[in-house]
């Protein structure tokens, strides 16, 4: 296993395109963003075979590692294999629709207090911890830990191996496991799978709720006081200014999980590309 590692630390995402979302382009922007904001900025992307066919030279110039894996019936299942495919001994795994506005280099020290560290809770655009539970009813009904896979850390360790093995068991046996849960009417999300894996491994081993800065701004509308038919980028004054994201004139200093994919503009991509020129 150890032979897979190319570097000590880096960032990783999974980008398996769907019929409605070009995750490869989201990963491309994220890689550009990380190169512009982070000192430790090696970046790896895991893609399925159909997405790999869309990789262009501009992607290769930005991605440090492109890891192609066999096509998965459900691309979300790739999230349970990141431990097997990462080229880093220490990995910060991100959802591809998350951007940084400043360095989180100092977070690595906090992450290293654990072999696995999932972010917990979410912030609104005011940088306040969200108390909105409409998106987390399944978690509350089943007493699942409030974890998010949008930003997490793991390193090569037995704890990480056990965590992702548990995640695969949950994903592969979802039809049976879902019968044990309340209010389940959906395929498993990565957050739910990781939450159950957290319980299987011990919440104290894979989270650090006392480190409440290890989270991100989530731009789901309900978290930010909007109805489901509204979008933050449409209803609030949203600006991108040389790497800084402002919402209603408030600088977003925490990582931003923008959720609505049209949040990304051509100008945003071009600005980050210009930083690489």
Short mmCIF file of C-alpha atoms in Angstrom, two decimals, residues 2 8 31 68 78-79 89 105 133 135 139 152 154 156-157 179 191 194 207 213 222 235 247 250 259-260 275:
data_model
loop_
_atom_site.label_atom_id
_atom_site.label_comp_id
_atom_site.label_asym_id
_atom_site.label_seq_id
_atom_site.Cartn_x
_atom_site.Cartn_y
_atom_site.Cartn_z
CA UNK A 2 2.74 2.46 0.92
CA UNK A 8 3.52 13.79 1.99
CA UNK A 31 -7.31 23.15 -8.38
CA UNK A 68 -8.66 7.11 -13.57
CA UNK A 78 -15.91 6.32 -5.49
CA UNK A 79 -15.98 8.44 -2.32
CA UNK A 89 0.26 10.18 2.91
CA UNK A 105 -1.88 26.02 5.93
CA UNK A 133 -32.04 21.30 10.32
CA UNK A 135 -31.45 19.25 5.32
CA UNK A 139 -29.45 12.72 10.79
CA UNK A 152 -12.16 16.19 5.67
CA UNK A 154 -7.19 11.51 6.68
CA UNK A 156 -2.32 6.61 6.03
CA UNK A 157 -3.27 4.78 9.22
CA UNK A 179 -34.40 -0.64 6.68
CA UNK A 191 -22.61 12.51 4.22
CA UNK A 194 -19.75 8.78 6.43
CA UNK A 207 -14.13 14.23 14.53
CA UNK A 213 -13.07 26.43 12.78
CA UNK A 222 -32.30 27.28 3.55
CA UNK A 235 -30.97 36.86 -4.17
CA UNK A 247 -21.89 38.09 -0.07
CA UNK A 250 -19.37 40.36 3.85
CA UNK A 259 -23.66 24.28 -3.97
CA UNK A 260 -25.42 26.03 -6.89
CA UNK A 275 -2.61 33.66 -11.86
#
